[in-house]
GROMACS .gro file of C-alpha atoms in nm:
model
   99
    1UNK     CA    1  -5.637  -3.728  -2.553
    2UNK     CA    2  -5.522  -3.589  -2.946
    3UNK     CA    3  -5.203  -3.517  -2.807
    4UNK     CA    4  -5.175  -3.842  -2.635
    5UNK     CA    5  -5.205  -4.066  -2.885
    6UNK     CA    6  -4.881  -4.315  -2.806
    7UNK     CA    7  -5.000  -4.322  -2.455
    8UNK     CA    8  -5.356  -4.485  -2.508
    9UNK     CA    9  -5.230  -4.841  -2.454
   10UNK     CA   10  -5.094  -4.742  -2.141
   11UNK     CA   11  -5.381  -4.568  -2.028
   12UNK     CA   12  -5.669  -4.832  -2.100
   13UNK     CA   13  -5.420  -5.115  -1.935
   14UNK     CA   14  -5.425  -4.879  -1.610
   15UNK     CA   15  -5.791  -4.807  -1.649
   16UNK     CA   16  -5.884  -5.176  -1.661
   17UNK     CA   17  -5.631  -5.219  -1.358
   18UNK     CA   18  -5.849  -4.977  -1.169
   19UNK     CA   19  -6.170  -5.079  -1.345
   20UNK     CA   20  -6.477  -4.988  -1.057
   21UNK     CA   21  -6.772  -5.296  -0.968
   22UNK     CA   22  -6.993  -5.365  -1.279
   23UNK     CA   23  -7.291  -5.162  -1.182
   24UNK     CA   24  -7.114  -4.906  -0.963
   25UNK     CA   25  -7.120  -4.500  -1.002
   26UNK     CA   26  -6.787  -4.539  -1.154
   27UNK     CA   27  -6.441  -4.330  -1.106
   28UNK     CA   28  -6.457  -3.951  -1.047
   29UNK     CA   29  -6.302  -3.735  -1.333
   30UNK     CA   30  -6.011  -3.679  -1.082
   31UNK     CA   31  -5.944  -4.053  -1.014
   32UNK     CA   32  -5.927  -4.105  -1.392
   33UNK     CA   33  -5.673  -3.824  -1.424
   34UNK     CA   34  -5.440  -3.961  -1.171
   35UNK     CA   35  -5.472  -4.313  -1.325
   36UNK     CA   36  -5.369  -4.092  -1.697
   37UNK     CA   37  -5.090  -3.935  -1.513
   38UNK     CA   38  -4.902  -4.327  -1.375
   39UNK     CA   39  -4.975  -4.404  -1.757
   40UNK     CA   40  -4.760  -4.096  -1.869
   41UNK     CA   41  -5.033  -3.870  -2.000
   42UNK     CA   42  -5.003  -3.484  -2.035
   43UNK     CA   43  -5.113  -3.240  -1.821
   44UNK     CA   44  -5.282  -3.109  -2.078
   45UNK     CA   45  -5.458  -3.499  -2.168
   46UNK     CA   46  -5.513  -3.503  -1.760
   47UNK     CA   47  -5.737  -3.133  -1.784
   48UNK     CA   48  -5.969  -3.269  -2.024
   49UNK     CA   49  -6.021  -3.587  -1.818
   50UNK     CA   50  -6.031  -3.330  -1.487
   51UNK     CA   51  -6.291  -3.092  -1.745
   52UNK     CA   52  -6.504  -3.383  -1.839
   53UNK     CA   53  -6.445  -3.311  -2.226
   54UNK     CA   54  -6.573  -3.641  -2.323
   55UNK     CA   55  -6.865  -3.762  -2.065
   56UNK     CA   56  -7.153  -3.653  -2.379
   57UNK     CA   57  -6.979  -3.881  -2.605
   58UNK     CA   58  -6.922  -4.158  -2.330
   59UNK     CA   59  -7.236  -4.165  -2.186
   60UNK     CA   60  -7.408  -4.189  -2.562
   61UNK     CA   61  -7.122  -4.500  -2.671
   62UNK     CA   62  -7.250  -4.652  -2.287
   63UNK     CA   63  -7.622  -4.558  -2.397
   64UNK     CA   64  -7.596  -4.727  -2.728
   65UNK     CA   65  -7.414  -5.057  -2.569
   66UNK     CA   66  -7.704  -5.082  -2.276
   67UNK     CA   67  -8.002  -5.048  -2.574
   68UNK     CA   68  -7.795  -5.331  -2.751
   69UNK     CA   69  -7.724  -5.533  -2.441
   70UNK     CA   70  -7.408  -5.553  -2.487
   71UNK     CA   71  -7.257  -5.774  -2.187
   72UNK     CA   72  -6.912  -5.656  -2.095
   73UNK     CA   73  -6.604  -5.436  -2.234
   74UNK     CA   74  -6.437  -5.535  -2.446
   75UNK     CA   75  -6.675  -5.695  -2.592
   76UNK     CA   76  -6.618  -5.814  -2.957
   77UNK     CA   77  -6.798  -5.991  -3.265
   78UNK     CA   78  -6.685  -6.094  -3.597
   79UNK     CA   79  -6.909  -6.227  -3.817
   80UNK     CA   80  -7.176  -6.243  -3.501
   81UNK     CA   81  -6.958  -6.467  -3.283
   82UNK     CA   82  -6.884  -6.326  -2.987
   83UNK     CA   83  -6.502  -6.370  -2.935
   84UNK     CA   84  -6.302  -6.445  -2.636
   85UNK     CA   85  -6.024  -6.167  -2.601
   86UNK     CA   86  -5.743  -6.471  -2.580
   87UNK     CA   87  -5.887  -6.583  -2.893
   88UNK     CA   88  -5.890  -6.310  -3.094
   89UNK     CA   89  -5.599  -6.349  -3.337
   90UNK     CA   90  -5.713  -6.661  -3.421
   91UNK     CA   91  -6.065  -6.563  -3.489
   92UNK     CA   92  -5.974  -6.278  -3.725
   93UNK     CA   93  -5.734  -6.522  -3.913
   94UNK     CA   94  -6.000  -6.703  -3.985
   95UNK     CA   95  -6.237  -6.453  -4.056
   96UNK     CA   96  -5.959  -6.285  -4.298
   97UNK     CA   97  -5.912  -6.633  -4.469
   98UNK     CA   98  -6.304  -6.678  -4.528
   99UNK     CA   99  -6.337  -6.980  -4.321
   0.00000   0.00000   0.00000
């Protein structure tokens, strides 16, 4: 999604809305693209959904976080503490300030 670059927020808010079951087969490439298209992403951003563009790197990032056993997305660590999305201003301020 190059082109779509001021509509990512949009996109992962509505993809998290729509998020399947932990475990499940997922969203088709076509149910993705309609979720783009409510967020305001290009036709052209909906064909490479709709053309899969992106399932090699996808399925290597989801590869690399099940050999690390990584537990959920997001999923975040600074300085090796796992951090609490609500928490995680206040985590890199510290982090920033050395403490």
């Amino acid at each position: 999604m190059e082109s779509d670059k001021d509509k990512f927020q949009a996109f992962l808010t509505a993809m998290f809305e729509n998020q399947p079951e932990e475990g499940s087969t997922g969203l088709e490439s076509a149910h993705i693209a309609e979720i783009a298209a409510g967020a305001g992403v290009s036709e052209a951003g909906q064909q490479c959904i709709r053309d899969d563009k992106y399932t090699g790197y996808v399925t290597a990032q989801t590869n690399t976080a099940n050999e690390k056993g990584l537990p959920h997305t997001p999923w975040v660590l600074i300085n090796g503490k796992e951090i609490e999305n609500t928490d995680l201003q206040a985590e890199l301020d510290k982090a920033l300030a050395g403490s």
